[in-house]
PDB file of C-alpha atoms in Angstrom:
ATOM      1  CA  MET A  10       4.150 -19.216   4.127  1.00  0.00           C
ATOM      2  CA  SER A  11       3.781 -17.801   7.633  1.00  0.00           C
ATOM      3  CA  ASP A  12       2.392 -14.402   8.316  1.00  0.00           C
ATOM      4  CA  PRO A  13       5.244 -12.273  10.448  1.00  0.00           C
ATOM      5  CA  THR A  14       2.663 -10.565  12.336  1.00  0.00           C
ATOM      6  CA  GLY A  15       1.035 -13.615  13.550  1.00  0.00           C
ATOM      7  CA  LEU A  16      -2.158 -12.762  12.481  1.00  0.00           C
ATOM      8  CA  ALA A  17      -3.874 -14.080   9.129  1.00  0.00           C
ATOM      9  CA  VAL A  18      -7.363 -13.730   7.916  1.00  0.00           C
ATOM     10  CA  LEU A  19      -9.080 -16.162   5.769  1.00  0.00           C
ATOM     11  CA  ALA A  20      -9.657 -15.433   2.020  1.00  0.00           C
ATOM     12  CA  PRO A  21     -13.157 -15.532   0.626  1.00  0.00           C
ATOM     13  CA  ALA A  22     -13.675 -18.926  -1.057  1.00  0.00           C
ATOM     14  CA  THR A  23     -14.658 -19.168  -4.655  1.00  0.00           C
ATOM     15  CA  ASP A  24     -15.667 -22.581  -5.064  1.00  0.00           C
ATOM     16  CA  ASP A  25     -16.905 -25.689  -2.859  1.00  0.00           C
ATOM     17  CA  ASN A  26     -13.338 -27.224  -2.407  1.00  0.00           C
ATOM     18  CA  GLN A  27     -11.930 -23.553  -1.218  1.00  0.00           C
ATOM     19  CA  ARG A  28     -14.455 -23.052   1.157  1.00  0.00           C
ATOM     20  CA  ASP A  29     -13.158 -26.166   2.983  1.00  0.00           C
ATOM     21  CA  ASN A  30      -9.555 -25.038   2.861  1.00  0.00           C
ATOM     22  CA  PRO A  31      -9.331 -21.276   2.400  1.00  0.00           C
ATOM     23  CA  GLU A  32      -5.854 -19.656   1.686  1.00  0.00           C
ATOM     24  CA  PRO A  33      -4.694 -17.668   4.595  1.00  0.00           C
ATOM     25  CA  ILE A  34      -4.252 -13.904   3.785  1.00  0.00           C
ATOM     26  CA  THR A  35      -1.245 -12.654   5.336  1.00  0.00           C
ATOM     27  CA  ARG A  36      -1.617  -8.944   4.574  1.00  0.00           C
ATOM     28  CA  TRP A  37      -3.913  -6.521   6.513  1.00  0.00           C
ATOM     29  CA  VAL A  38      -6.716  -5.612   4.553  1.00  0.00           C
ATOM     30  CA  TRP A  39      -8.680  -3.455   7.058  1.00  0.00           C
ATOM     31  CA  ARG A  40     -12.292  -3.449   5.340  1.00  0.00           C
ATOM     32  CA  ALA A  41     -12.014  -7.420   5.131  1.00  0.00           C
ATOM     33  CA  MET A  42     -11.451  -8.096   8.527  1.00  0.00           C
ATOM     34  CA  GLU A  43     -13.935  -9.051  11.031  1.00  0.00           C
ATOM     35  CA  PRO A  44     -14.825  -5.976  13.711  1.00  0.00           C
ATOM     36  CA  SER A  45     -12.805  -7.652  16.564  1.00  0.00           C
ATOM     37  CA  ASP A  46      -9.606  -8.505  14.278  1.00  0.00           C
ATOM     38  CA  ARG A  47      -9.687  -4.778  13.210  1.00  0.00           C
ATOM     39  CA  GLU A  48      -9.905  -3.814  16.949  1.00  0.00           C
ATOM     40  CA  THR A  49      -6.834  -5.963  17.856  1.00  0.00           C
ATOM     41  CA  ARG A  50      -4.991  -4.939  15.147  1.00  0.00           C
ATOM     42  CA  LEU A  51      -5.615  -1.356  15.341  1.00  0.00           C
ATOM     43  CA  MET A  52      -4.499  -1.430  19.027  1.00  0.00           C
ATOM     44  CA  GLU A  53      -1.278  -3.370  17.659  1.00  0.00           C
ATOM     45  CA  LEU A  54      -0.737  -0.849  15.221  1.00  0.00           C
ATOM     46  CA  THR A  55      -1.154   2.317  17.636  1.00  0.00           C
ATOM     47  CA  GLY A  56       1.378   0.803  20.190  1.00  0.00           C
ATOM     48  CA  TRP A  57       3.914   0.656  17.103  1.00  0.00           C
ATOM     49  CA  VAL A  58       3.016   4.154  16.170  1.00  0.00           C
ATOM     50  CA  ASP A  59       3.074   5.819  19.615  1.00  0.00           C
ATOM     51  CA  GLU A  60       5.690   3.618  21.380  1.00  0.00           C
ATOM     52  CA  TRP A  61       8.242   3.311  18.495  1.00  0.00           C
ATOM     53  CA  LEU A  62       7.533   5.318  15.274  1.00  0.00           C
ATOM     54  CA  ILE A  63       6.941   8.533  16.792  1.00  0.00           C
ATOM     55  CA  LYS A  64       9.722   8.260  19.417  1.00  0.00           C
ATOM     56  CA  ALA A  65      12.306   6.883  17.166  1.00  0.00           C
ATOM     57  CA  HIS A  66      11.379   9.236  14.291  1.00  0.00           C
ATOM     58  CA  PRO A  67      10.926  12.876  15.523  1.00  0.00           C
ATOM     59  CA  LYS A  68      10.452  14.246  12.057  1.00  0.00           C
ATOM     60  CA  ILE A  69       7.286  11.842  11.481  1.00  0.00           C
ATOM     61  CA  HIS A  70       6.211  12.781  15.018  1.00  0.00           C
ATOM     62  CA  ARG A  71       5.453  16.030  13.659  1.00  0.00           C
ATOM     63  CA  LYS A  72       3.544  14.927  10.506  1.00  0.00           C
ATOM     64  CA  VAL A  73       1.296  12.325  12.262  1.00  0.00           C
ATOM     65  CA  PRO A  74      -1.767  14.159  14.092  1.00  0.00           C
ATOM     66  CA  ARG A  75      -3.033  12.830  17.330  1.00  0.00           C
ATOM     67  CA  CYS A  76      -6.054  11.747  15.591  1.00  0.00           C
ATOM     68  CA  TRP A  77      -4.451   9.807  12.969  1.00  0.00           C
ATOM     69  CA  HIS A  78      -6.723   6.743  14.019  1.00  0.00           C
ATOM     70  CA  GLN A  79      -9.650   8.653  12.709  1.00  0.00           C
ATOM     71  CA  HIS A  80      -8.322   8.923   9.355  1.00  0.00           C
ATOM     72  CA  GLU A  81      -8.739   5.606   7.334  1.00  0.00           C
ATOM     73  CA  ASP A  82      -5.872   6.690   4.613  1.00  0.00           C
ATOM     74  CA  ILE A  83      -3.470   7.708   7.375  1.00  0.00           C
ATOM     75  CA  ILE A  84      -4.264   4.120   8.653  1.00  0.00           C
ATOM     76  CA  GLU A  85      -3.521   2.445   5.471  1.00  0.00           C
ATOM     77  CA  HIS A  86      -0.158   4.392   5.309  1.00  0.00           C
ATOM     78  CA  LEU A  87       0.778   3.516   8.499  1.00  0.00           C
ATOM     79  CA  THR A  88      -0.194  -0.049   8.082  1.00  0.00           C
ATOM     80  CA  ALA A  89       2.173  -0.243   5.175  1.00  0.00           C
ATOM     81  CA  LEU A  90       5.087   1.399   7.188  1.00  0.00           C
ATOM     82  CA  PHE A  91       4.232  -0.906  10.096  1.00  0.00           C
ATOM     83  CA  LEU A  92       4.257  -4.286   8.011  1.00  0.00           C
ATOM     84  CA  GLY A  93       7.139  -3.343   6.117  1.00  0.00           C
ATOM     85  CA  TRP A  94       8.839  -2.663   9.539  1.00  0.00           C
ATOM     86  CA  VAL A  95       8.046  -5.932  10.886  1.00  0.00           C
ATOM     87  CA  ARG A  96       9.239  -7.807   7.490  1.00  0.00           C
ATOM     88  CA  THR A  97      12.364  -5.995   7.406  1.00  0.00           C
ATOM     89  CA  TYR A  98      13.369  -6.010  11.030  1.00  0.00           C
ATOM     90  CA  ALA A  99      11.568  -9.652  12.177  1.00  0.00           C
ATOM     91  CA  GLY A 100      14.002 -11.399   9.577  1.00  0.00           C
ATOM     92  CA  ASP A 101      11.359 -11.812   6.436  1.00  0.00           C
ATOM     93  CA  PRO A 102      13.955 -13.492   4.113  1.00  0.00           C
ATOM     94  CA  ALA A 103      12.440 -11.645   1.377  1.00  0.00           C
ATOM     95  CA  LYS A 104      13.791  -8.451   2.862  1.00  0.00           C
ATOM     96  CA  SER A 105      17.350  -9.954   3.693  1.00  0.00           C
ATOM     97  CA  SER A 106      19.157  -7.738   1.294  1.00  0.00           C
ATOM     98  CA  ALA A 107      21.782  -5.586   2.584  1.00  0.00           C
ATOM     99  CA  ARG A 108      19.796  -2.478   2.231  1.00  0.00           C
ATOM    100  CA  ALA A 109      16.602  -3.575   3.608  1.00  0.00           C
ATOM    101  CA  GLU A 110      16.580  -1.307   6.545  1.00  0.00           C
ATOM    102  CA  ILE A 111      17.629   1.700   4.446  1.00  0.00           C
ATOM    103  CA  GLU A 112      14.836   0.604   1.932  1.00  0.00           C
ATOM    104  CA  TRP A 113      12.463   0.919   4.730  1.00  0.00           C
ATOM    105  CA  ILE A 114      13.859   4.060   6.191  1.00  0.00           C
ATOM    106  CA  THR A 115      13.276   5.825   2.736  1.00  0.00           C
ATOM    107  CA  SER A 116       9.729   4.517   2.386  1.00  0.00           C
ATOM    108  CA  MET A 117       8.880   5.983   5.820  1.00  0.00           C
ATOM    109  CA  HIS A 118      10.309   9.380   4.417  1.00  0.00           C
ATOM    110  CA  ALA A 119       8.357   9.004   1.053  1.00  0.00           C
ATOM    111  CA  LEU A 120       5.017   8.179   2.960  1.00  0.00           C
ATOM    112  CA  ALA A 121       5.616  10.910   5.443  1.00  0.00           C
ATOM    113  CA  PRO A 122       3.676  13.447   3.656  1.00  0.00           C
ATOM    114  CA  HIS A 123       0.802  11.124   3.547  1.00  0.00           C
ATOM    115  CA  LEU A 124       0.760  10.768   7.306  1.00  0.00           C
ATOM    116  CA  ALA A 125      -0.514  14.413   7.843  1.00  0.00           C
ATOM    117  CA  SER A 126      -4.034  15.833   8.074  1.00  0.00           C
ATOM    118  CA  PRO A 127      -3.645  19.544   7.431  1.00  0.00           C
ATOM    119  CA  ASN A 128      -7.299  20.139   8.253  1.00  0.00           C
ATOM    120  CA  CYS A 129      -6.812  18.777  11.842  1.00  0.00           C
ATOM    121  CA  GLU A 130      -3.274  20.344  12.144  1.00  0.00           C
ATOM    122  CA  ALA A 131      -4.897  23.994  11.455  1.00  0.00           C
ATOM    123  CA  HIS A 132      -7.516  23.634  13.534  1.00  0.00           C
ATOM    124  CA  LYS A 133      -5.654  21.673  16.332  1.00  0.00           C
ATOM    125  CA  VAL A 134      -8.736  19.124  16.667  1.00  0.00           C
ATOM    126  CA  HIS A 135      -9.871  16.366  14.530  1.00  0.00           C
ATOM    127  CA  GLN A 136     -11.982  17.483  11.445  1.00  0.00           C
ATOM    128  CA  ALA A 137     -13.788  14.746   9.659  1.00  0.00           C
ATOM    129  CA  GLU A 138     -12.948  14.713   5.755  1.00  0.00           C
ATOM    130  CA  PRO A 139     -15.599  16.241   3.387  1.00  0.00           C
ATOM    131  CA  ALA A 140     -17.917  13.882   2.120  1.00  0.00           C
ATOM    132  CA  ARG A 141     -16.911  12.160  -0.970  1.00  0.00           C
ATOM    133  CA  PRO A 142     -19.564  12.874  -3.946  1.00  0.00           C
ATOM    134  CA  ALA A 143     -21.459   9.668  -5.094  1.00  0.00           C
ATOM    135  CA  PRO A 144     -20.154   7.988  -8.142  1.00  0.00           C
ATOM    136  CA  ASN A 145     -21.922   9.321 -11.019  1.00  0.00           C
ATOM    137  CA  GLY A 146     -22.395   6.412 -13.777  1.00  0.00           C
ATOM    138  CA  GLU A 147     -24.595   9.066 -15.793  1.00  0.00           C
ATOM    139  CA  ALA A 148     -21.699  11.544 -16.212  1.00  0.00           C
ATOM    140  CA  LEU A 149     -19.518   8.669 -17.298  1.00  0.00           C
ATOM    141  CA  GLU A 150     -21.724   7.293 -19.610  1.00  0.00           C
ATOM    142  CA  GLN A 151     -22.268  10.856 -21.411  1.00  0.00           C
ATOM    143  CA  TRP A 152     -18.562  11.260 -21.446  1.00  0.00           C
ATOM    144  CA  MET A 153     -18.228   7.954 -23.170  1.00  0.00           C
ATOM    145  CA  ASP A 154     -20.840   8.855 -25.663  1.00  0.00           C
ATOM    146  CA  THR A 155     -18.422  11.437 -26.761  1.00  0.00           C
ATOM    147  CA  ASP A 156     -15.872   9.019 -28.048  1.00  0.00           C
ATOM    148  CA  PRO A 157     -13.232  10.479 -25.950  1.00  0.00           C
ATOM    149  CA  GLU A 158      -9.561  10.213 -27.247  1.00  0.00           C
ATOM    150  CA  PHE A 159      -8.712   8.285 -24.038  1.00  0.00           C
ATOM    151  CA  LEU A 160     -10.941   5.403 -24.834  1.00  0.00           C
ATOM    152  CA  THR A 161     -10.902   5.540 -29.017  1.00  0.00           C
ATOM    153  CA  ALA A 162      -7.149   6.269 -29.459  1.00  0.00           C
ATOM    154  CA  PRO A 163      -5.107   3.450 -31.186  1.00  0.00           C
ATOM    155  CA  ALA A 164      -2.878   1.315 -28.727  1.00  0.00           C
ATOM    156  CA  GLN A 165       0.735   2.610 -28.754  1.00  0.00           C
ATOM    157  CA  HIS A 166       3.499   1.890 -26.090  1.00  0.00           C
ATOM    158  CA  PRO A 167       5.713   5.188 -25.878  1.00  0.00           C
ATOM    159  CA  ALA A 168       8.778   3.019 -25.592  1.00  0.00           C
ATOM    160  CA  GLN A 169       7.816   0.811 -28.421  1.00  0.00           C
ATOM    161  CA  ALA A 170      11.011   2.565 -30.578  1.00  0.00           C
ATOM    162  CA  GLU A 171      13.349   1.499 -28.000  1.00  0.00           C
ATOM    163  CA  LEU A 172      11.791  -2.118 -27.317  1.00  0.00           C
ATOM    164  CA  SER A 173      12.374  -2.560 -31.104  1.00  0.00           C
ATOM    165  CA  ARG A 174      16.178  -1.675 -31.005  1.00  0.00           C
ATOM    166  CA  MET A 175      16.386  -3.903 -27.966  1.00  0.00           C
ATOM    167  CA  VAL A 176      14.848  -6.977 -29.674  1.00  0.00           C
ATOM    168  CA  ALA A 177      16.942  -6.386 -32.722  1.00  0.00           C
ATOM    169  CA  ALA A 178      20.011  -5.956 -30.709  1.00  0.00           C
ATOM    170  CA  ALA A 179      19.371  -9.187 -28.697  1.00  0.00           C
ATOM    171  CA  ARG A 180      18.547 -11.111 -32.334  1.00  0.00           C
ATOM    172  CA  ALA A 181      21.748  -9.354 -33.660  1.00  0.00           C
ATOM    173  CA  ALA A 182      23.591 -11.090 -30.506  1.00  0.00           C
ATOM    174  CA  GLU A 183      22.128 -14.359 -30.846  1.00  0.00           C
ATOM    175  CA  ALA A 184      22.906 -14.745 -34.622  1.00  0.00           C
ATOM    176  CA  ALA A 185      26.444 -13.808 -33.920  1.00  0.00           C
ATOM    177  CA  LYS A 186      26.964 -16.406 -31.345  1.00  0.00           C
ATOM    178  CA  PRO A 187      28.848 -19.615 -32.899  1.00  0.00           C
ATOM    179  CA  GLN A 188      26.487 -22.269 -33.223  1.00  0.00           C
ATOM    180  CA  GLN A 189      26.780 -25.110 -31.076  1.00  0.00           C
ATOM    181  CA  ASN A 190      26.005 -28.869 -32.491  1.00  0.00           C
TER     182      ASN A 190
END
């Protein structure tokens, strides 16, 4: 399978055979890229965002802060939009449905709220995100020691009754078919 962007990174090998012939990863995983690849791809993404996306879609332009490249979460969302756009408009056979363009535009509007940075917008300049608290394994262990219902409740699927009806109907339909010899 070819990478529609023309750029591929190599998957990490898990054994000696795979180290010699690693499978290419054709998706953009920013943290898995070498720094030089990251810079190249960020420039490619920036060109698409600045020269196409925000010019072609003024409603999106109002959402995307000028400092979007300093927000990893916004980069991820814009990357998803870009790669979806490439696959849709570059002729990826998997995206050859009659509705591919409509689906891409629908996805763009669904992601639009995630392209904003209200903090930066309010201050008219980039604002670093507050530091996330470090994971607290001790708090998790204490919670688990209380035998929370989330972990102890018996397995039960909320659609089980409907699934049972569907299975029964399928079996009844199969039993009603004339037997072929």
